XYZ file of C-alpha atoms in Angstrom:
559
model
C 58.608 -169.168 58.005
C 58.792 -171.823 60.578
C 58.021 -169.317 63.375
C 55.019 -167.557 61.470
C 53.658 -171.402 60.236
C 54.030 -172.692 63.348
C 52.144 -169.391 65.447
C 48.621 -169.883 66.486
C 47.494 -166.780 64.541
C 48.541 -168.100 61.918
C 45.236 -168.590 60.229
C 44.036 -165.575 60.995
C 46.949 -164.095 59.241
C 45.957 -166.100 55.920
C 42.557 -165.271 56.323
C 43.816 -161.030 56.473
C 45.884 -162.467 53.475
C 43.201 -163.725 51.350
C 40.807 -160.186 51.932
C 43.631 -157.696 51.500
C 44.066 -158.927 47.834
C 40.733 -159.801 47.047
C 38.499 -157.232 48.777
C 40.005 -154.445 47.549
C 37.737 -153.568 44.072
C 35.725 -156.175 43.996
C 32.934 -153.868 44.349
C 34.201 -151.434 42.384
C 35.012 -153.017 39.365
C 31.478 -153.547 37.473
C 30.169 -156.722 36.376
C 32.479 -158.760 33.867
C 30.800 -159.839 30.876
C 29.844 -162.702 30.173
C 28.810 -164.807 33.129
C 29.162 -162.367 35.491
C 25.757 -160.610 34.965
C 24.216 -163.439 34.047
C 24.172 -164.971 37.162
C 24.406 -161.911 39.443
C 21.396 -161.140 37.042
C 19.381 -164.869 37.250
C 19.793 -164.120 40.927
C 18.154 -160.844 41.345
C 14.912 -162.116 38.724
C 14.789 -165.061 41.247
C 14.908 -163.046 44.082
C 12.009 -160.560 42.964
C 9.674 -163.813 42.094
C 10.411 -165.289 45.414
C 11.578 -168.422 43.327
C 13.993 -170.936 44.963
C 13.480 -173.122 42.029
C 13.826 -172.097 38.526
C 16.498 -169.481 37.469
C 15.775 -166.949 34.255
C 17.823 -164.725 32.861
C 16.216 -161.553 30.894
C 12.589 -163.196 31.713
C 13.848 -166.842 29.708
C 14.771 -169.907 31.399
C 18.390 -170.313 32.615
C 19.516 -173.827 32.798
C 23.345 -173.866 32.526
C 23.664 -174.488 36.542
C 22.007 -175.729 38.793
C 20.817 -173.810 42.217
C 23.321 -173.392 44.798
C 25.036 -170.456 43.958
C 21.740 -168.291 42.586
C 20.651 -169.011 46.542
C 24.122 -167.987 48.026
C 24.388 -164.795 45.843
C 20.637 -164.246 47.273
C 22.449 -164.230 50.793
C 24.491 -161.616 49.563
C 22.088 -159.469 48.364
C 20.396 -159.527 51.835
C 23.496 -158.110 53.353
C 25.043 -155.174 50.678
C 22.080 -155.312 48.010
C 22.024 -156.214 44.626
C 24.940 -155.215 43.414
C 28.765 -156.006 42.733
C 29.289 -156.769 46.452
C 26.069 -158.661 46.674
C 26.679 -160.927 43.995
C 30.588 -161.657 43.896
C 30.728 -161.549 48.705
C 29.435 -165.800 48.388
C 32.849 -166.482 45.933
C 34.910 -164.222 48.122
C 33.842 -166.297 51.111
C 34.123 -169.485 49.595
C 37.502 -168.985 48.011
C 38.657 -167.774 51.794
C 37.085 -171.021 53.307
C 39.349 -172.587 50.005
C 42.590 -171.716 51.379
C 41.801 -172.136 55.347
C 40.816 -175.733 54.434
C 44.410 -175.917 52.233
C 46.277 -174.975 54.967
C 44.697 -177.266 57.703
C 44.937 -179.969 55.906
C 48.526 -179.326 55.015
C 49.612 -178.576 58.391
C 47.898 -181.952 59.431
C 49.510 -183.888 56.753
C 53.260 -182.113 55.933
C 53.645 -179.803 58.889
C 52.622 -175.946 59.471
C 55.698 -174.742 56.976
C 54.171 -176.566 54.280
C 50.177 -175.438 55.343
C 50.407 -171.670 54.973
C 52.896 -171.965 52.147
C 50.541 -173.880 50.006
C 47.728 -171.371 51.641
C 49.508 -168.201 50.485
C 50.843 -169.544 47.298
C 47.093 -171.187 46.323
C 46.075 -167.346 47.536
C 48.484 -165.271 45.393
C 48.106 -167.103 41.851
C 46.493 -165.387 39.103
C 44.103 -167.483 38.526
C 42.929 -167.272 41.829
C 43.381 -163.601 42.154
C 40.849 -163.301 39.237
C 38.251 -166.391 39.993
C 38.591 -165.763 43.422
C 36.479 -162.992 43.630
C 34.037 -163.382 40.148
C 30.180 -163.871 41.022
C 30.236 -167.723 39.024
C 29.598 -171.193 40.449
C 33.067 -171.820 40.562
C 34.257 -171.287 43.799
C 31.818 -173.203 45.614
C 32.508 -176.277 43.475
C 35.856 -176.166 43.875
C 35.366 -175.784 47.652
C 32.953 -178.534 47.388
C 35.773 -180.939 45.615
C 38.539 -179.820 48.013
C 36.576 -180.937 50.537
C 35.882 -184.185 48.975
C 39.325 -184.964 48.274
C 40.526 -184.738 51.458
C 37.460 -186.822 53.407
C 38.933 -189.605 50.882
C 42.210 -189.416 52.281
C 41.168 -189.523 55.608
C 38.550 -192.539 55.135
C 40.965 -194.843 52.915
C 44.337 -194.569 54.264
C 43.606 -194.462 58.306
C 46.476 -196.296 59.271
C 48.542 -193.889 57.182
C 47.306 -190.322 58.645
C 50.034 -187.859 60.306
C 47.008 -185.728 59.317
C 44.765 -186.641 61.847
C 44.503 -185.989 65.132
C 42.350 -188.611 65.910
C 43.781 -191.875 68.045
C 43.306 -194.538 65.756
C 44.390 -196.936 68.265
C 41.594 -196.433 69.920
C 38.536 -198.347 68.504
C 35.679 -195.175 69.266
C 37.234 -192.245 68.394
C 38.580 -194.203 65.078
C 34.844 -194.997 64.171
C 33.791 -191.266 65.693
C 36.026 -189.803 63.467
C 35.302 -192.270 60.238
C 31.795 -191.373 60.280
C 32.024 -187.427 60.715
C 34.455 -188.119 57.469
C 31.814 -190.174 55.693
C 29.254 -187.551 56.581
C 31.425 -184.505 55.362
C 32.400 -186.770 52.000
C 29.262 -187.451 50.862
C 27.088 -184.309 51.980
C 29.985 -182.301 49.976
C 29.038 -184.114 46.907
C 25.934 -183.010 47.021
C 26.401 -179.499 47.564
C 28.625 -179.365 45.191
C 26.214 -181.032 42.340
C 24.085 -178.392 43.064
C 26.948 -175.781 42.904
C 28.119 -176.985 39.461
C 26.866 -180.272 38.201
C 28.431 -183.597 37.712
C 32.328 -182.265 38.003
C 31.877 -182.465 41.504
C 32.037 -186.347 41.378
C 34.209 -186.576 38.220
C 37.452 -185.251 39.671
C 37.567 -187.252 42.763
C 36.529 -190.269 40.643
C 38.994 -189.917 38.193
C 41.562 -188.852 41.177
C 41.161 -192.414 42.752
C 41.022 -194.298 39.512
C 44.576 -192.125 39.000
C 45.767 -193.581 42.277
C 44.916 -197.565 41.851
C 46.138 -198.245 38.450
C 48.824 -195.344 37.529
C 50.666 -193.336 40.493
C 49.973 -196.305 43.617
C 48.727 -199.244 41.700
C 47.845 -201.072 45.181
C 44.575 -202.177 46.076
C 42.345 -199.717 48.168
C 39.851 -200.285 50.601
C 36.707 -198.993 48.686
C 34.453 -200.423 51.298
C 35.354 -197.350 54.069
C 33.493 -195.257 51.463
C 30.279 -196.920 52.078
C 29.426 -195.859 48.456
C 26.090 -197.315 48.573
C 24.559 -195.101 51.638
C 26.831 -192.721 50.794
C 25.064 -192.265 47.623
C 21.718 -191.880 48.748
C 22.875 -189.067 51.011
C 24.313 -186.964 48.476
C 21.082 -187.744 46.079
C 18.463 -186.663 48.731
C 20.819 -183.454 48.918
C 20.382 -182.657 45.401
C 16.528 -184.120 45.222
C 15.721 -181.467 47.766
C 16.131 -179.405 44.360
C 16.741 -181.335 41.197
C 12.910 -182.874 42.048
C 11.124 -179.690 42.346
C 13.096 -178.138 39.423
C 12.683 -181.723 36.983
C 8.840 -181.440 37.927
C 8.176 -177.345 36.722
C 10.772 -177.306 34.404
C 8.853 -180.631 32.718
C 12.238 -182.235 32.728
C 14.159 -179.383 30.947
C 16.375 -178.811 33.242
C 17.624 -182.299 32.802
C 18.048 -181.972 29.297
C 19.200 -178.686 28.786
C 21.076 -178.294 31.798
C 23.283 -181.795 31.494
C 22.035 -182.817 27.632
C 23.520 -179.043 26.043
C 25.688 -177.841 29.033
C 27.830 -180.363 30.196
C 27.265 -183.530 27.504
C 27.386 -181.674 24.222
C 29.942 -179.199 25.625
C 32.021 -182.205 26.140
C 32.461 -182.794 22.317
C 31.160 -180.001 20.785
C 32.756 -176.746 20.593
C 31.741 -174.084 22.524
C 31.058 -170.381 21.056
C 32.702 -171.357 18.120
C 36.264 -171.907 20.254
C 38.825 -174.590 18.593
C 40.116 -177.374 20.384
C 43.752 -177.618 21.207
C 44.858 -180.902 23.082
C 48.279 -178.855 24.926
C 45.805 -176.097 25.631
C 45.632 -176.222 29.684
C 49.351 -176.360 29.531
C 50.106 -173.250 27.458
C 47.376 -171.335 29.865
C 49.566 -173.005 32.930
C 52.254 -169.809 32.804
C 49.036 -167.357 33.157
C 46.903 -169.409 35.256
C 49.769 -170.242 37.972
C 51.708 -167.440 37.703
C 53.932 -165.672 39.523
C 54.143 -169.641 40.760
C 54.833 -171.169 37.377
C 58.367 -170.029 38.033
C 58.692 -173.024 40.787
C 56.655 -175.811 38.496
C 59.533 -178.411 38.715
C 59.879 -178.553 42.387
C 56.310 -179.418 42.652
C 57.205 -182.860 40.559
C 60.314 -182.717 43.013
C 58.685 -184.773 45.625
C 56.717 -187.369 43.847
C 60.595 -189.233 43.810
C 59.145 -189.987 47.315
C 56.917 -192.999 47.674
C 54.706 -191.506 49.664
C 51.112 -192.287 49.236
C 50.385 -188.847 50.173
C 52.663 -187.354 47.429
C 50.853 -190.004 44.634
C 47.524 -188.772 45.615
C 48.100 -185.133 45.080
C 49.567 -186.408 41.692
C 46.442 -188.089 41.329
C 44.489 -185.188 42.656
C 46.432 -183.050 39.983
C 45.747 -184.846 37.293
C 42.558 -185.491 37.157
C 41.109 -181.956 36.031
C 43.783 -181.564 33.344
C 42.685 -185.112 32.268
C 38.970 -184.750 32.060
C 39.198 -181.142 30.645
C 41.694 -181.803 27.634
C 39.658 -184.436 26.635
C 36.503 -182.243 26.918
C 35.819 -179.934 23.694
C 34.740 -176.826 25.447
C 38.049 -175.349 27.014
C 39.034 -172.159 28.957
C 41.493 -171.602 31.555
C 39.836 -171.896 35.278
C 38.443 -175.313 34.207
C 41.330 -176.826 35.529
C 41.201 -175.061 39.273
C 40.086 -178.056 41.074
C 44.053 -179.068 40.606
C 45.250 -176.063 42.203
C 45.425 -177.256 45.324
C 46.776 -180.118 44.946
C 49.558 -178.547 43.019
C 50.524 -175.832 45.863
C 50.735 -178.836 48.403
C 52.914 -180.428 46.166
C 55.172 -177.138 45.290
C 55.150 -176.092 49.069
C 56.774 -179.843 49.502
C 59.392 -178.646 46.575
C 60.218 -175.815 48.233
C 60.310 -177.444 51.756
C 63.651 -179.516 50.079
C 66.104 -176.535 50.132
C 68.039 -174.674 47.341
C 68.653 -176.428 44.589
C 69.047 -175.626 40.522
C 65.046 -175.689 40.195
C 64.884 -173.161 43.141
C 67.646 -170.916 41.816
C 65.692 -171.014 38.005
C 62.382 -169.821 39.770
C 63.966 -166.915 41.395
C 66.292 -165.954 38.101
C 62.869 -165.698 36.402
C 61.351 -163.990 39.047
C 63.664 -161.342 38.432
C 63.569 -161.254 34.834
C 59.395 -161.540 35.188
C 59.439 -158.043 37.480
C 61.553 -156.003 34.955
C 59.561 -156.524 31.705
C 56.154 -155.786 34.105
C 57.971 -152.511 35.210
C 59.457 -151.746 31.742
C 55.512 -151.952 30.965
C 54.006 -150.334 33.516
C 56.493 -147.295 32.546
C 55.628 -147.832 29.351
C 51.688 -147.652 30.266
C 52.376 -144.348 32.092
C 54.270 -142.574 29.318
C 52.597 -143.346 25.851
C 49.946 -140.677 24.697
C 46.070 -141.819 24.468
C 42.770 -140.564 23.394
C 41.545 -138.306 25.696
C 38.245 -140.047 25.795
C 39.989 -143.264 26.298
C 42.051 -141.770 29.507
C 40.266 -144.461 31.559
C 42.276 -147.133 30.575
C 45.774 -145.685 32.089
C 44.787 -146.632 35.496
C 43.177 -149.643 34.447
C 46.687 -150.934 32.561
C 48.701 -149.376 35.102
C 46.342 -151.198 38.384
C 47.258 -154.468 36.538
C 50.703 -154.377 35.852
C 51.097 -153.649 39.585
C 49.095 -156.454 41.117
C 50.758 -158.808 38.867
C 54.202 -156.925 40.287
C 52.652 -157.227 43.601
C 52.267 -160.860 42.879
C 55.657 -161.354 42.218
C 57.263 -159.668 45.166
C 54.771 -162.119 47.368
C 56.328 -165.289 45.813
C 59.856 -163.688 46.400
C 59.191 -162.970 49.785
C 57.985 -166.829 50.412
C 60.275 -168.404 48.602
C 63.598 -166.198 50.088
C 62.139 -166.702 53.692
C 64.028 -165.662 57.026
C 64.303 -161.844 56.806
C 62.179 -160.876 53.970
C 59.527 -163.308 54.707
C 57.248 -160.785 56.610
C 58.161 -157.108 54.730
C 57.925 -158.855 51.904
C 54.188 -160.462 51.917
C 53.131 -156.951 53.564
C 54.405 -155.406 51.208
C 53.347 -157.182 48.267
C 50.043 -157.296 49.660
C 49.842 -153.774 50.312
C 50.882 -153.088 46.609
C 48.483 -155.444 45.196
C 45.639 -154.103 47.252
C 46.035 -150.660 45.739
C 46.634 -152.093 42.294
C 43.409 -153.564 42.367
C 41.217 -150.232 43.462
C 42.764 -148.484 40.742
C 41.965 -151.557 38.287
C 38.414 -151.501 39.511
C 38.112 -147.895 39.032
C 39.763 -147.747 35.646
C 37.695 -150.229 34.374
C 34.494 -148.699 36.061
C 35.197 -145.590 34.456
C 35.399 -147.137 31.370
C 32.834 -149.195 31.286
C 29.990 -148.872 28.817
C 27.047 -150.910 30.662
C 27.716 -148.650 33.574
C 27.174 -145.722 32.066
C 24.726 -146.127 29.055
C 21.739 -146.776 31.347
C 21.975 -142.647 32.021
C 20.768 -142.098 28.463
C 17.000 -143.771 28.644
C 16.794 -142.831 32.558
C 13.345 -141.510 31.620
C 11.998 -144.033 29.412
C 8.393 -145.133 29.901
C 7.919 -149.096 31.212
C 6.764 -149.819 27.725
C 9.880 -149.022 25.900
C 11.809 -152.185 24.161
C 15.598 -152.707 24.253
C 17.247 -153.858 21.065
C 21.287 -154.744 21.069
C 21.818 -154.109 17.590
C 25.486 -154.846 18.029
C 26.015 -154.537 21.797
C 24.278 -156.640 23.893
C 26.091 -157.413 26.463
C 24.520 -159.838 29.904
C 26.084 -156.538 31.581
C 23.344 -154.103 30.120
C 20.455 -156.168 31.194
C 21.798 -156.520 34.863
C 22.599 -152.328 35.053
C 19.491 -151.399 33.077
C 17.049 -153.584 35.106
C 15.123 -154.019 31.607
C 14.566 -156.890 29.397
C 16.354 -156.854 26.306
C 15.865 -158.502 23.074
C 19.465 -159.802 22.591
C 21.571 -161.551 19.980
C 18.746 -160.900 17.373
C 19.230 -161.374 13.913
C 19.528 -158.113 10.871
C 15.824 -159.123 9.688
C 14.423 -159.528 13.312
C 16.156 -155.950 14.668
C 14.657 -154.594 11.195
C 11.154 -155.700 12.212
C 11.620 -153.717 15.835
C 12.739 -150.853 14.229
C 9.539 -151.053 11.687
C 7.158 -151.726 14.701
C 5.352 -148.837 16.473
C 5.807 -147.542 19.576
C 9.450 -146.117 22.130
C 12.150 -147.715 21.248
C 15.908 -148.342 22.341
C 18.139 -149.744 20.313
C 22.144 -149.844 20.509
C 24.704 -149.621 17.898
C 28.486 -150.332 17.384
C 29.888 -147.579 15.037
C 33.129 -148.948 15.310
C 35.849 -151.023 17.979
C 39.575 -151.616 18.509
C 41.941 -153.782 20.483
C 42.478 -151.511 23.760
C 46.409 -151.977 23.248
C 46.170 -150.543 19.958
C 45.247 -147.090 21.368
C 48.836 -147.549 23.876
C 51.214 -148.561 20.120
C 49.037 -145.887 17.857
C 48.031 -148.567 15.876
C 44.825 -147.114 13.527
C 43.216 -150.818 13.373
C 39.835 -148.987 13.868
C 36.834 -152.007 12.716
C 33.482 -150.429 11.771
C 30.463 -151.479 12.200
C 27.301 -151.715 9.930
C 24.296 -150.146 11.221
C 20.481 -150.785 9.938
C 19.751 -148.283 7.410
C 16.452 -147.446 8.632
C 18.353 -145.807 11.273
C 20.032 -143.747 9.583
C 16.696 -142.500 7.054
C 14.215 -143.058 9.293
C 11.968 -140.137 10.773
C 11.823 -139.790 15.003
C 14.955 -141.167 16.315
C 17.549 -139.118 18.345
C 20.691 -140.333 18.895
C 23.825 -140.438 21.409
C 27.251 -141.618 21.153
C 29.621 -143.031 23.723
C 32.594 -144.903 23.978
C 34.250 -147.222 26.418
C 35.605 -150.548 26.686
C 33.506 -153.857 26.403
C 34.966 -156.677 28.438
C 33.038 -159.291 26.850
C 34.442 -159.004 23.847
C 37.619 -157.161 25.288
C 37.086 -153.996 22.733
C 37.194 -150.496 23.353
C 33.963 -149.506 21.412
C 32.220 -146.720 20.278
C 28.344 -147.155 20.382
C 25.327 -145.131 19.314
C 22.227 -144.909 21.727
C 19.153 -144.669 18.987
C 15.816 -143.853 20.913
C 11.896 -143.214 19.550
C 9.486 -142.111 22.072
């Protein structure tokens, strides 16, 4: 490791890392429902009004987020077209420029060992593996925190920096380099409002607050932050925007975009989810894995009273903090911890073997043979023919994830099967993934229903009368009238005029199809449908992501 860490390729090596297990499908495997499309979708009605401003979504207002990453998936439009590339090529980028920034500010404050460790272990989590490539605002925010988080460490603890290669001793290039950190601080806060809202500013607040009173309780010199100017910076970065948007939105994107999306979310539940205070630690084994194995040795080296150790516990706490107090919960909330907590583990593993160490790799082991005894399992149990589609799909997964593991393995045994062991892993994970994508794009049903109204004239209307999934409106390039209620689909069906409309006969839980399981749920389906005079019908089936269902769905059309 120290050889490789220490090389001067060495971040090109991470950076041939980072694509070989996240390029690989990522334009293959379609849209995943829900955000997915609606974003990749927002961006494309944007694009075709030549609208920087306001986002829609199926011709309606879209105020969940605000502009930044509609205008970078617009970049990547311009370069592959709107489509899966397009739309997901800004996250991919973003989640590369991620783990470069992890591991030069590692090397700068640990050493090189501990930089590209924390680089490739931040790189081959799960959670990252998934997130790091999905067309959401994500990925910029968290890029935009990272950043953030580490222009505090070098503007309040000068005196304290292995980190820097600037001579403090000298006067000039300490006040050079102080102000190129002020500048980076504050104009990251305001790219990252615009990426994802107020989170931006909430982690690193809550990180210091962490710092002063619980992990370092020691006063801290606030005033390097020159909050006040500071401030104004990042605001004329996001009035650039927010003003223009406030004044033809007539404030709604104020109130709808903060009010519903991030206030009410905060203590009401969203989608009808329940609220579970240990939740973010029960998702920790997924979310962290094959790297929740090594957990302890991360909380090895706060015994140290280093102030660099208490801010990464600082750093780490603060998402799992704000989010389990916060109503609305799922899993990638809590990324803007993630890399504070591979700095932290690449420190754990930087103390030698110990019982912790030995634990990790004992599960390791016993992790690879129940994927294997699975993935065998995938291979050999019977399917539905129609349902074939799913084999490689099961099968890609279980061998990224095994992939995943051998990559940890490799870093954590070192010396000889340091470098066979991350090419190989990689390798393995890279084909894993095509044949995920291309499982799950056979199998898709947005994909493929748009075939069966090819020919439909520009007045046709689109009813989901049971799917209607963001997916369909992005592959269809039609408006759809979505979520709509039994009397409101009747009064389509009653209206004159070419129609669409799609039906759910019936769905199942895609691992009931691998046990054999009959736990078939139908569907009800408007009876005018089924008496009606005109309509033709198709059926096909295929597995819904959004509501993670293999389904199988009627096409009803009047010309």
């Amino acid at each position: 490791m120290k050889t490789l860490a220490s090389s001067r390729y060495a971040p090109l090596l991470l950076l041939a890392f980072v694509f070989l297990l996240l390029l690989p499908g990522t334009g293959t495997v379609p849209l995943l429902d829900r955000d997915e499309p609606r974003f990749a979708t927002a961006s494309r009605e944007m694009a075709e009004r030549g609208d920087w401003i306001k986002p829609t979504f199926n011709g309606r207002d879209r105020f969940d987020k605000p502009a930044l990453s509609y205008w970078l998936m617009r970049g990547g439009y311009a370069v592959f077209g709107q489509n899966e590339w397009g739309a997901r090529l800004p996250t991919v980028l973003c989640t590369a420029a991620l783990v470069l920034a992890v591991w030069f500010f590692g090397v700068r404050w640990f050493g090189p060992g501990t930089g590209l460790l924390a680089g490739l272990g931040l790189a081959s989590c799960l959670q990252l593996f998934i997130h790091g490539r999905l067309a959401l605002a994500d990925m910029p925010m968290i890029l935009a925190i990272t950043v953030i988080q580490f222009a505090l460490t070098a503007l309040l603890f000068p005196a304290n920096r292995p980190w820097s290669t600037a001579d403090v001793s000298n006067p000039d290039t300490g006040a050079r380099t102080a102000r190129r950190w002020w500048w980076t601080l504050w104009l990251a806060v305001g790219l990252g409002f615009l990426a994802k809202g107020p989170i931006t500013f909430a982690v690193p607040v809550v990180s210091l607050l962490l710092l002063r009173f619980a992990f370092w309780r020691q006063p801290l010199p606030w005033q390097r932050l020159g909050a006040g100017r500071g401030a104004l910076v990042a605001l004329a970065v996001i009035a650039a925007w927010g003003v223009p948007a406030l004044i033809v939105t007539e404030g709604r994107f104020f109130t709808v975009g903060i009010g519903e999306h991030v206030v009410a979310r905060g203590y009401e539940k969203f989608n009808g989810r329940s609220y579970n205070p240990l939740f973010y630690l029960g998702t920790a084994p997924l979310s962290l894995f094959p790297w929740i194995c090594f957990a302890p040795l991360a909380f090895l080296a706060l015994k140290t009273k280093d102030i660099r150790h208490r801010w990464l516990a600082s750093w780490l706490s603060a998402p799992y903090l704000i989010f389990t107090l916060y109503a609305t919960q799922l899993p990638h909330y809590v990324l803007p911890a993630f890399p504070a907590f591979f700095l932290l583990l690449a420190e754990g593993l930087g103390l030698g073997k110990n019982r912790w160490r030995r634990g990790g790799e004992i599960a390791l082991i016993v992790l690879s043979a129940g994927v294997a005894i699975l993935f065998i399992a995938v291979l050999v149990r019977p399917l539905p023919s129609g349902a074939a589609s799913l084999r490689p799909a099961f099968a890609g997964a279980l061998a990224a994830v095994f992939g995943l593991i051998l990559i940890a393995a490799a870093l954590v045994r070192g010396d000889r099967w340091l470098r066979p062991g991350l090419a190989l892993g990689a390798l393995i994970v890279a084909v894993a993934a095509s044949q995920l994508a291309a499982g799950l794009r056979a199998a898709s049903l947005s994909t493929r229903l748009p075939a069966l109204w090819a020919d439909a004239s520009a007045e046709t209307r689109f009813v989901g009368a049971g799917f209607s999934e963001p997916s369909l409106i992005f592959y269809s390039h039609r408006h759809w009238l979505d979520n709509a209620s039994a009397q409101t689909i009747e009064a389509e069906i009653a209206t004159p005029g070419p129609i669409v409309l799609v039906t759910v006969e019936r769905q199942i839980d895609p691992l009931h199809l691998f046990t054999g399981l009959d736990r078939w749920r139908t569907q009800n389906t408007p009876a005018s449908l089924l008496t009606g005079p005109g309509w033709t019908r198709q059926s096909l089936a295929g597995f819904n992501p959004g509501r993670s269902r293999w389904q199988e769905v009627t096409v009803w059309r009047r010309d």
